[in-house]
Short mmCIF file of C-alpha atoms in Angstrom, two decimals:
data_model
loop_
_atom_site.label_atom_id
_atom_site.label_comp_id
_atom_site.label_asym_id
_atom_site.label_seq_id
_atom_site.Cartn_x
_atom_site.Cartn_y
_atom_site.Cartn_z
CA MET T 3 86.78 147.76 79.59
CA PHE T 4 86.43 146.03 83.27
CA GLY T 5 83.26 144.68 84.51
CA CYS T 6 82.15 144.64 88.01
CA ILE T 7 79.52 142.31 90.09
CA TYR T 8 78.74 144.08 93.52
CA VAL T 9 76.20 142.33 95.96
CA PRO T 10 74.57 144.63 98.64
CA ASP T 11 74.38 143.22 102.03
CA PHE T 12 76.54 140.47 100.83
CA PRO T 13 76.83 138.21 104.14
CA VAL T 14 72.64 138.15 104.69
CA GLN T 15 72.39 137.55 100.67
CA ALA T 16 74.88 134.24 101.30
CA ALA T 17 72.57 133.46 104.38
CA LEU T 18 69.60 133.10 101.97
CA LEU T 19 71.06 132.35 98.94
CA HIS T 20 68.51 129.81 98.28
CA GLU T 21 65.63 131.35 99.97
CA SER T 22 63.49 134.39 99.55
CA GLN T 23 65.76 137.60 99.53
CA GLU T 24 62.73 139.60 100.81
CA GLN T 25 62.44 138.31 104.33
CA ALA T 26 63.81 140.45 106.59
CA LEU T 27 67.09 139.14 108.36
CA ALA T 28 69.95 140.28 110.71
CA LEU T 29 73.16 137.68 111.15
CA LEU T 30 74.46 137.75 114.62
CA GLY T 31 78.17 137.69 115.88
CA GLY T 32 81.03 137.18 118.50
CA PRO T 33 80.90 135.19 121.79
CA ASP T 34 77.73 133.37 122.78
CA SER T 35 77.25 135.67 126.13
CA LEU T 36 77.46 138.85 124.11
CA LEU T 37 75.68 138.23 120.11
CA LYS T 38 75.28 141.78 118.18
CA VAL T 39 74.47 142.34 114.77
CA VAL T 40 77.03 142.09 112.40
CA ALA T 41 74.70 142.49 109.18
CA CYS T 42 71.29 142.83 108.28
CA ASN T 43 69.28 143.69 104.83
CA LYS T 44 67.57 146.68 103.97
CA ALA T 45 63.97 145.07 105.33
CA ALA T 46 65.66 144.06 108.55
CA ARG T 47 66.73 147.80 108.52
CA SER T 48 63.54 149.15 107.86
CA ALA T 49 62.23 147.00 110.96
CA GLY T 50 64.37 149.42 113.10
CA ILE T 51 67.54 146.79 113.13
CA ARG T 52 71.21 148.70 113.25
CA ILE T 53 74.67 147.53 113.01
CA GLY T 54 76.05 146.93 116.63
CA VAL T 55 72.85 146.09 118.78
CA THR T 56 72.71 143.12 120.97
CA LYS T 57 70.42 139.98 120.40
CA LEU T 58 67.98 140.91 123.10
CA GLN T 59 67.49 144.16 121.55
CA ALA T 60 67.48 142.69 118.11
CA GLU T 61 64.43 140.78 119.32
CA ALA T 62 62.21 143.19 120.11
CA CYS T 63 62.09 144.05 116.65
CA GLY T 64 60.21 140.93 115.80
CA ILE T 65 62.33 140.08 112.80
CA GLU T 66 64.52 136.53 112.23
CA LEU T 67 68.31 136.27 113.80
CA ARG T 68 70.65 133.83 112.57
CA LYS T 69 74.29 133.17 113.84
CA ARG T 70 76.64 134.26 110.72
CA VAL T 71 78.22 131.18 109.09
CA PRO T 72 81.42 132.15 107.25
CA ALA T 73 81.15 128.97 105.05
CA ASP T 74 77.74 130.39 103.78
CA GLU T 75 79.90 133.25 102.79
CA GLU T 76 82.53 131.31 101.17
CA ALA T 77 80.37 129.49 99.15
CA ALA T 78 78.51 132.54 97.72
CA GLN T 79 81.78 133.87 96.99
CA ALA T 80 82.79 130.59 94.67
CA VAL T 81 79.05 130.92 92.97
CA LEU T 82 80.10 134.50 92.13
CA ILE T 83 83.47 133.50 90.93
CA ASP T 84 81.90 130.93 88.46
CA CYS T 85 79.70 133.49 87.11
CA ALA T 86 82.47 136.16 86.41
CA PHE T 87 84.59 133.05 84.85
CA ASN T 88 82.22 132.24 82.51
CA PHE T 89 82.67 135.80 80.68
CA SER T 90 86.28 136.40 81.44
CA PRO T 91 89.34 134.14 82.16
CA ARG T 92 90.78 137.22 84.19
CA VAL T 93 88.96 137.46 87.17
CA GLU T 94 89.96 139.34 90.61
CA ALA T 95 87.92 138.74 93.80
CA THR T 96 88.14 142.18 95.29
CA SER T 97 86.02 141.83 98.24
CA PRO T 98 83.25 139.45 100.06
CA GLY T 99 80.65 139.99 97.84
CA ALA T 100 82.94 141.99 94.97
CA ILE T 101 84.03 140.36 91.72
CA ILE T 102 86.03 142.39 88.86
CA PHE T 103 86.59 140.67 85.46
CA ASP T 104 88.64 142.19 82.78
CA LEU T 105 86.12 142.22 79.47
CA ALA T 106 89.10 142.86 76.93
CA GLY T 107 87.92 141.21 73.69
CA ALA T 108 84.94 140.05 75.25
CA GLU T 109 82.55 142.01 72.91
CA ARG T 110 83.77 140.02 69.69
CA LEU T 111 81.69 136.92 71.15
CA LEU T 112 79.45 138.19 73.89
CA GLY T 113 78.50 141.31 72.18
CA ASN T 114 78.36 145.45 73.36
CA ASP T 115 78.93 146.45 76.78
CA HIS T 116 75.42 146.69 77.66
CA ALA T 117 74.37 143.02 76.62
CA ILE T 118 77.37 141.94 78.69
CA ALA T 119 76.11 143.66 81.48
CA ALA T 120 72.84 142.12 81.17
CA GLY T 121 74.20 138.68 80.75
CA VAL T 122 76.15 138.94 83.89
CA LEU T 123 73.04 140.34 85.64
CA ASN T 124 71.10 137.46 84.35
CA GLN T 125 73.13 134.71 85.19
CA VAL T 126 73.67 136.14 88.91
CA THR T 127 70.05 136.99 89.47
CA SER T 128 69.52 132.96 88.61
CA ARG T 129 71.84 132.23 91.10
CA GLY T 130 69.80 134.08 93.90
CA PHE T 131 71.45 137.13 94.33
CA ASN T 132 70.12 140.47 94.17
CA CYS T 133 73.07 142.44 92.30
CA ASN T 134 74.68 145.55 90.85
CA VAL T 135 76.42 145.49 87.61
CA SER T 136 78.97 147.93 85.65
CA VAL T 137 81.13 148.16 83.33
CA ALA T 138 83.76 151.02 82.83
CA ALA T 139 87.54 151.92 81.67
CA ASN T 140 89.01 150.81 84.76
CA PRO T 141 88.68 148.49 87.47
CA ASP T 142 88.14 151.00 90.88
CA ALA T 143 85.81 152.90 88.52
CA ALA T 144 83.57 150.19 87.96
CA TYR T 145 83.57 149.05 91.41
CA CYS T 146 82.46 152.21 92.91
CA ALA T 147 79.71 152.44 90.20
CA ALA T 148 78.56 149.12 91.15
CA LYS T 149 78.56 149.56 94.74
CA GLY T 150 76.77 153.39 94.19
CA PHE T 151 74.34 152.61 91.56
CA LYS T 152 71.76 149.81 91.22
CA GLY T 153 71.18 147.73 88.20
CA ILE T 154 73.30 148.29 85.15
CA THR T 155 75.58 150.86 84.81
CA LEU T 156 77.71 151.90 82.02
CA ILE T 157 80.42 153.96 81.98
CA ASP T 158 82.60 155.54 78.60
CA GLU T 159 85.92 156.12 78.57
CA GLY T 160 86.91 159.96 80.00
CA ASP T 161 83.18 160.22 81.74
CA GLU T 162 84.22 158.78 84.97
CA ALA T 163 84.59 161.67 86.97
CA TRP T 164 81.06 162.43 85.81
CA HIS T 165 79.53 159.60 86.39
CA LEU T 166 80.66 159.17 89.68
CA SER T 167 80.40 162.80 91.06
CA ALA T 168 76.94 162.27 92.81
CA LEU T 169 77.72 159.22 94.91
CA PRO T 170 78.73 159.73 98.38
CA VAL T 171 82.06 159.63 99.98
CA LYS T 172 81.44 156.32 101.74
CA VAL T 173 81.60 154.17 98.53
CA LEU T 174 85.55 154.61 98.68
CA ASP T 175 85.90 152.88 102.13
CA PRO T 176 87.67 155.51 103.58
CA GLU T 177 89.39 155.14 107.36
CA PRO T 178 86.94 156.29 109.99
CA GLU T 179 89.15 158.97 111.17
CA VAL T 180 90.01 159.99 107.29
CA LEU T 181 85.79 160.07 106.96
CA ASP T 182 85.79 162.52 109.93
CA ILE T 183 87.89 164.59 108.41
CA PHE T 184 86.00 164.73 105.04
CA THR T 185 82.95 165.45 106.99
CA ALA T 186 84.72 168.55 108.80
CA TRP T 187 85.59 169.96 105.47
CA GLY T 188 82.00 169.06 104.26
CA VAL T 189 83.03 166.82 101.85
CA LYS T 190 79.86 164.65 101.35
CA ASN T 191 80.14 163.26 97.72
CA LEU T 192 83.00 162.64 94.98
CA ARG T 193 82.40 165.77 93.50
CA SER T 194 83.83 168.11 96.06
CA LEU T 195 86.35 165.16 96.88
CA ALA T 196 87.57 165.77 92.96
CA ALA T 197 87.43 169.14 93.47
CA LEU T 198 89.72 169.65 96.20
CA PRO T 199 93.30 171.50 95.54
CA THR T 200 95.86 168.44 95.04
CA ILE T 201 98.73 169.78 96.58
CA GLN T 202 96.81 171.02 99.63
CA ILE T 203 95.15 167.45 100.46
CA THR T 204 98.49 165.79 99.70
CA GLU T 205 100.08 168.16 102.72
CA ARG T 206 96.99 166.78 105.03
CA LEU T 207 96.39 163.28 104.44
CA GLY T 208 99.76 162.00 102.46
CA GLN T 209 99.60 159.71 99.58
CA TYR T 210 96.46 158.23 101.23
CA GLY T 211 94.25 160.97 100.71
CA LEU T 212 96.01 162.00 97.22
CA HIS T 213 94.60 158.02 96.02
CA LEU T 214 91.50 158.66 97.51
CA GLN T 215 90.74 161.87 95.20
CA GLN T 216 92.16 159.78 92.35
CA LEU T 217 89.31 157.79 93.17
CA ALA T 218 86.86 160.07 93.27
CA GLN T 219 87.97 161.34 89.53
CA GLY T 220 87.93 157.49 88.20
CA ALA T 221 91.74 158.18 87.21
CA VAL T 222 93.34 154.97 88.63
CA THR T 223 94.85 152.32 86.89
CA ARG T 224 96.09 149.30 87.88
CA GLU T 225 96.67 145.38 87.08
CA LEU T 226 93.83 142.80 88.65
CA VAL T 227 95.16 140.48 91.02
CA PRO T 228 93.86 137.06 88.85
CA PHE T 229 92.02 134.93 91.20
CA ASP T 230 93.48 131.25 90.47
CA LEU T 231 90.95 128.52 89.72
CA PRO T 232 90.50 125.99 92.66
CA GLY T 233 91.71 122.43 92.70
CA LEU T 234 89.23 121.48 94.54
CA PHE T 235 85.34 121.95 94.55
CA GLN T 236 83.93 122.05 98.15
CA GLU T 237 80.09 122.99 99.80
CA ARG T 238 79.57 122.90 103.25
CA GLU T 239 76.22 123.60 105.35
CA GLU T 240 75.97 124.36 109.07
CA LEU T 241 72.41 123.00 110.73
CA GLU T 242 70.91 125.23 113.04
CA GLU T 243 69.76 121.79 114.98
CA PRO T 244 71.40 118.45 114.57
CA ILE T 245 69.87 115.86 112.17
CA GLU T 246 69.54 112.36 113.37
CA LEU T 247 67.22 110.66 111.05
CA LEU T 248 68.72 109.71 107.52
CA GLU T 249 66.15 111.28 105.21
CA PRO T 250 66.36 114.39 105.92
CA LEU T 251 70.48 114.28 105.60
CA CYS T 252 70.37 112.83 102.64
CA PHE T 253 67.92 115.61 101.41
CA ILE T 254 70.68 118.52 102.10
CA ILE T 255 73.74 116.24 101.07
CA ASN T 256 71.84 116.08 97.68
CA ARG T 257 71.19 119.93 97.50
CA LEU T 258 74.87 120.46 98.40
CA LEU T 259 75.88 117.61 95.50
CA SER T 260 73.72 119.42 92.99
CA ARG T 261 75.82 122.50 93.43
CA LEU T 262 78.97 120.81 93.00
CA LEU T 263 78.15 119.23 90.11
CA ASP T 264 76.43 122.47 88.61
CA ARG T 265 80.02 123.82 89.15
CA LEU T 266 81.71 121.28 87.61
CA LEU T 267 79.91 121.18 84.66
CA GLU T 268 80.45 125.21 83.95
CA ARG T 269 84.06 123.94 83.56
CA SER T 270 83.57 120.90 81.82
CA LEU T 271 84.58 118.78 84.19
CA ALA T 272 83.69 115.56 86.09
CA THR T 273 84.21 113.95 88.93
CA ASP T 274 85.53 110.10 90.30
CA ARG T 275 85.71 110.67 94.06
CA ILE T 276 83.08 112.42 96.68
CA GLU T 277 84.86 112.88 100.02
CA ILE T 278 81.78 113.32 102.97
CA ASP T 279 82.71 115.06 106.25
CA LEU T 280 80.14 115.11 108.65
CA ASP T 281 80.49 116.54 111.81
CA LEU T 282 79.17 114.80 114.75
CA GLU T 283 77.52 116.62 117.93
CA VAL T 284 78.31 113.96 120.69
CA HIS T 285 77.68 114.30 124.33
CA THR T 286 80.15 113.01 127.15
CA ASP T 287 76.67 111.94 129.57
CA ARG T 288 75.10 110.22 126.44
CA GLU T 289 78.36 108.26 124.76
CA ILE T 290 79.39 105.06 126.43
CA ASP T 291 83.36 105.83 125.04
CA SER T 292 85.06 108.83 126.97
CA LEU T 293 85.76 112.02 125.54
CA PRO T 294 86.66 115.24 126.48
CA ALA T 295 84.64 116.77 128.85
CA GLY T 296 81.47 118.94 127.90
CA SER T 297 80.17 118.19 124.32
CA SER T 298 82.75 117.90 121.71
CA ARG T 299 82.23 117.41 117.96
CA ILE T 300 84.19 114.81 115.77
CA THR T 301 84.02 113.96 112.20
CA PHE T 302 82.22 111.13 110.38
CA PRO T 303 84.48 110.97 106.88
CA ARG T 304 82.94 108.77 104.07
CA THR T 305 84.53 108.45 100.54
CA ILE T 306 82.90 107.57 97.32
CA LYS T 307 84.87 106.27 94.43
CA VAL T 308 83.03 105.58 90.97
CA PRO T 309 85.65 103.99 88.24
CA VAL T 310 85.48 106.92 85.54
CA PRO T 311 84.82 110.29 85.88
CA VAL T 312 80.94 111.04 86.05
CA GLN T 313 78.62 114.19 85.74
CA ASP T 314 75.17 112.58 86.72
CA ALA T 315 74.16 114.05 90.20
CA ARG T 316 71.66 111.25 90.62
CA VAL T 317 74.51 108.25 90.30
CA LEU T 318 76.39 109.82 92.52
CA PHE T 319 73.44 110.72 95.56
CA LYS T 320 72.74 106.96 94.98
CA LEU T 321 76.06 105.65 96.11
CA ILE T 322 76.13 108.07 98.84
CA GLN T 323 72.85 107.38 99.83
CA LEU T 324 73.35 103.60 99.40
CA ASP T 325 76.87 104.18 101.70
CA LEU T 326 75.44 106.00 104.41
CA ALA T 327 72.64 103.55 104.93
CA ALA T 328 75.53 100.91 105.33
CA HIS T 329 77.34 102.98 107.61
CA PRO T 330 75.09 105.30 109.23
CA PRO T 331 76.60 108.02 111.42
CA PHE T 332 76.57 107.03 115.30
CA ALA T 333 75.47 110.48 116.61
CA PRO T 334 73.82 113.78 115.37
CA VAL T 335 74.84 115.52 112.55
CA LYS T 336 75.80 119.33 112.82
CA LYS T 337 77.67 120.20 109.85
CA ILE T 338 77.74 118.82 106.43
CA SER T 339 80.87 118.96 104.11
CA ILE T 340 81.09 117.76 100.64
CA GLU T 341 84.43 117.87 98.25
CA ALA T 342 84.65 116.82 94.37
CA ILE T 343 87.83 115.69 93.14
CA PRO T 344 87.84 117.31 89.34
CA ALA T 345 88.66 114.66 86.48
CA ARG T 346 88.53 115.10 82.89
CA ILE T 347 85.33 113.39 80.94
CA ARG T 348 86.53 110.32 79.44
CA TYR T 349 84.98 110.03 75.80
CA THR T 350 84.66 106.02 74.32
CA GLN T 351 83.44 105.30 70.79
CA ALA T 352 82.11 101.93 70.60
CA GLY T 353 82.57 99.81 67.66
CA LEU T 354 79.82 98.95 65.19
CA PHE T 355 79.34 95.10 66.21
CA GLN T 356 80.35 95.28 69.68
CA ARG T 357 78.25 94.25 72.06
CA LEU T 358 76.89 97.16 74.42
CA SER T 359 78.30 96.88 77.64
CA PRO T 360 76.37 98.53 81.00
CA GLU T 361 77.55 102.08 81.92
CA PRO T 362 79.93 102.32 84.49
CA ALA T 363 78.12 104.54 86.72
CA GLU T 364 75.20 102.25 86.78
CA LEU T 365 77.24 99.51 87.29
CA GLU T 366 79.16 101.04 90.11
CA VAL T 367 75.06 101.68 91.85
CA ALA T 368 74.43 98.16 91.00
CA MET T 369 77.43 96.96 93.23
CA ALA T 370 76.80 99.48 95.79
CA ARG T 371 73.62 98.12 96.26
CA ILE T 372 74.99 94.16 96.73
CA ARG T 373 77.24 95.15 99.03
CA ALA T 374 74.58 97.13 100.98
CA ASP T 375 72.45 93.75 100.93
CA PHE T 376 75.08 91.30 101.66
CA GLY T 377 77.84 92.89 103.51
CA GLU T 378 81.37 94.20 101.89
CA VAL T 379 84.21 91.37 103.15
CA ASP T 380 83.58 87.91 103.61
CA THR T 381 84.82 85.94 106.69
CA GLN T 382 88.28 85.77 105.20
CA GLY T 383 88.28 89.69 105.12
CA ARG T 384 88.16 89.57 101.08
CA GLY T 385 85.74 91.59 99.18
CA ARG T 386 81.99 90.02 98.23
CA VAL T 387 81.92 92.40 95.35
CA GLY T 388 83.89 93.62 92.63
CA PHE T 389 86.58 92.59 90.38
CA ILE T 390 89.11 89.46 91.21
CA SER T 391 92.70 89.76 90.81
CA MET T 392 95.27 87.93 91.94
CA ALA T 393 96.72 88.27 95.29
CA ASP T 394 100.58 88.77 95.30
CA SER T 395 101.24 85.73 97.57
CA HIS T 396 102.54 82.25 96.74
CA ARG T 397 99.76 80.87 99.17
CA PRO T 398 97.29 78.76 96.60
CA ASP T 399 94.07 80.04 95.47
CA ASP T 400 94.75 83.53 97.22
CA PHE T 401 92.68 86.10 95.36
CA GLN T 402 91.11 89.18 96.38
CA VAL T 403 88.13 91.27 95.18
CA GLY T 404 88.90 95.11 94.29
CA ARG T 405 86.34 97.95 93.03
CA SER T 406 88.63 98.23 89.86
CA PRO T 407 89.63 95.47 87.31
CA ALA T 408 92.96 94.74 87.69
CA LYS T 409 95.78 94.76 85.16
CA GLU T 410 95.48 91.88 82.40
CA ILE T 411 98.45 89.62 82.92
CA ILE T 412 99.89 87.68 80.06
CA GLN T 413 100.96 83.98 80.51
CA ASP T 414 102.24 81.89 78.02
CA LYS T 415 99.70 79.29 77.26
CA SER T 416 102.76 76.66 76.62
CA LEU T 417 103.10 76.59 80.41
CA ALA T 418 99.46 75.77 81.26
CA PRO T 419 98.84 72.57 82.65
CA ALA T 420 97.37 69.32 80.62
CA ASN T 421 94.46 68.83 83.12
CA PRO T 422 92.59 72.03 84.80
CA LEU T 423 92.09 72.14 89.12
CA LEU T 424 88.65 72.67 89.32
CA ARG T 425 89.14 74.08 92.96
CA PHE T 426 86.25 73.64 95.73
CA ARG T 427 85.29 76.56 97.67
CA PRO T 428 85.44 76.15 100.02
CA VAL T 429 87.77 73.17 100.33
CA ILE T 430 85.81 69.91 101.43
CA PRO T 431 87.15 68.32 104.83
CA ALA T 432 88.67 64.97 104.72
CA ARG T 433 89.84 61.83 106.71
CA VAL T 434 92.60 60.10 105.38
CA GLU T 435 93.95 56.67 105.99
CA THR T 436 97.50 56.43 105.63
CA SER T 437 99.95 53.48 105.44
CA PRO T 438 103.15 52.93 107.79
CA ALA T 439 104.84 54.93 105.24
CA ASN T 440 102.61 58.01 105.27
CA ILE T 441 101.07 57.23 101.53
CA PRO T 442 97.21 57.82 101.91
CA VAL T 443 95.31 54.58 101.32
CA SER T 444 91.80 56.02 101.46
CA VAL T 445 89.75 59.15 101.75
CA CYS T 446 86.89 59.96 102.96
CA PHE T 447 84.67 62.88 102.14
CA LEU T 448 80.97 63.94 101.89
CA ARG T 449 80.14 60.59 103.47
CA LYS T 450 81.85 58.67 101.29
CA ARG T 451 84.86 56.35 101.35
CA ALA T 452 87.19 55.67 98.17
CA PRO T 453 90.49 54.05 98.16
CA VAL T 454 93.56 55.18 96.45
CA THR T 455 94.55 53.67 93.35
CA ALA T 456 97.24 55.96 92.72
CA ALA T 457 99.09 58.53 94.94
CA SER T 458 101.94 61.27 93.74
CA GLY T 459 103.41 63.47 96.70
CA PRO T 460 103.52 64.91 98.78
CA TRP T 461 105.05 68.48 98.22
CA ARG T 462 105.74 70.45 101.04
CA ARG T 463 104.24 74.47 100.28
CA GLY T 464 104.34 76.83 103.20
CA GLY T 465 104.68 80.82 103.43
CA GLU T 466 104.34 83.86 105.67
CA TRP T 467 106.49 82.32 108.28
CA TRP T 468 107.32 86.06 109.73
CA ASP T 469 103.41 86.12 110.54
CA SER T 470 102.20 84.24 113.40
CA LYS T 471 98.51 84.71 112.58
CA ASN T 472 98.68 84.27 108.92
CA LYS T 473 101.56 81.41 108.49
CA TRP T 474 100.73 78.09 106.53
CA LEU T 475 102.59 74.91 105.97
CA ARG T 476 101.25 72.12 104.44
CA ASP T 477 101.72 68.93 102.37
CA GLU T 478 100.07 68.38 99.28
CA TRP T 479 98.67 65.13 97.33
CA ASP T 480 97.41 64.26 93.80
CA LEU T 481 95.82 61.00 94.22
CA GLN T 482 93.60 58.91 91.65
CA LEU T 483 90.76 57.43 93.60
CA GLU T 484 88.08 54.75 92.58
CA VAL T 485 84.64 56.63 93.06
CA GLY T 486 81.85 54.87 91.77
CA GLY T 487 83.81 52.12 89.78
CA ARG T 488 85.98 54.52 87.70
CA PRO T 489 89.20 56.08 88.39
CA VAL T 490 88.80 60.03 89.27
CA GLU T 491 92.07 61.98 90.30
CA TYR T 492 91.71 64.51 93.28
CA ARG T 493 94.18 66.94 95.28
CA ILE T 494 94.11 66.97 98.93
CA TYR T 495 96.62 68.62 101.22
CA HIS T 496 97.39 68.12 104.80
CA ASP T 497 97.46 71.44 106.99
CA LEU T 498 100.78 70.88 109.47
CA SER T 499 99.50 73.60 111.74
CA THR T 500 95.84 71.88 112.39
CA GLY T 501 96.65 68.36 111.34
CA GLN T 502 93.72 67.83 109.50
CA TRP T 503 93.21 66.45 105.80
CA PHE T 504 91.13 68.59 102.93
CA VAL T 505 90.27 68.10 99.55
CA GLU T 506 91.38 71.05 97.42
CA GLY T 507 90.22 70.02 94.06
CA ILE T 508 89.13 67.89 91.08
CA TYR T 509 91.11 67.41 87.91
CA ASP T 510 89.28 68.09 84.97
#
């Protein structure tokens, strides 16, 4: 058995997916200079709207008019596909607004055909659609029944021709010239088409006419064309008017993000990366930077990463909100696109006597708040918030701050120095007096002068000579200074590029 979901007036229902489906709406398409009605719902047809009328004629009917947005239909089609996958692993996206799925073996888990059809109808209706659901022994019979009958239709094997006989020929979507021929023959429903002599219809209409007759008889059997699950989950929305304020922008992003997380939850997936693309509306006469002539759209991308895959929309939305507050778009937003990279949920089991650690997602929110308050990088270009790791460099005390912890480096404890060096951050500027042999004899720093009682060095160190901006070269000394009547050991160095002295640290 095969099931079919069919959504009448699919483009209009896609545009009204999160609104009331009862309002009269017509969608416009074509060039801006000659917009025409390309789709409308039953309420709009009752008001006098017909497919093909111009925008000016449609405005006289007093109904709501919108431009057709293909992104809305793609998102609505993805919702229907998700619903079908909840009932079958083999799903075919037959046409926009029509989904056929294989129900072989589903009765063992989901009940009889009527229970399955009722479950499909309830789930699709809960997503905001008005749809028809049918179950038949072959895919095309199920498609015709869902397209022609309202509500739930069940067709037993062998009764296809009888159930479909009263439907008009238009449910088969024949070519316009073939439909004119059927009208001239007086063939108005599938019963009349199924009763025509097979040889004569083949002689006049060829194999195409024979295929239409077999569809009318419910005798066509074929394999489904399986729909592959998408590797990416995306939601988009094009706005009627550009948004300049952050609050309404975040409101729409939250709605799109909730849809994405619902789709991930249905497949028991999570995400650790959210990519946001904001299409900005920029006018050359208002912007200082030169852009192509006229009004142009440019993309403002943002990427949100979390250390572990999460399914909590609140956490992701808070991270997005903080990121946009720190990096707001520089022009009004016209279109929003959000993409979630799916990932498997990571399960961990804590020990009975192990101290509880903060949730990784909550920790990421706290770090995002700190970045928003204090900035992301310091004067040296290093991150202010995150996990410290040693940089791949020979420069002393060279480290970096990343969003994720670095791999633990196992060191031989036998090579550790006897006296650890406690570094000063930042280093302390100093004034050093040297002997004729260029050996330090006294050091003045922090408004105090200390004589040198013992000196060891110098050791010349340098690196990155190929980079004129980052190259460094210095002489290091280990000195024993007399401070407050007692000996204290310090490390100082002489920066050869600037000629300045600095106190780098003190030995413990």
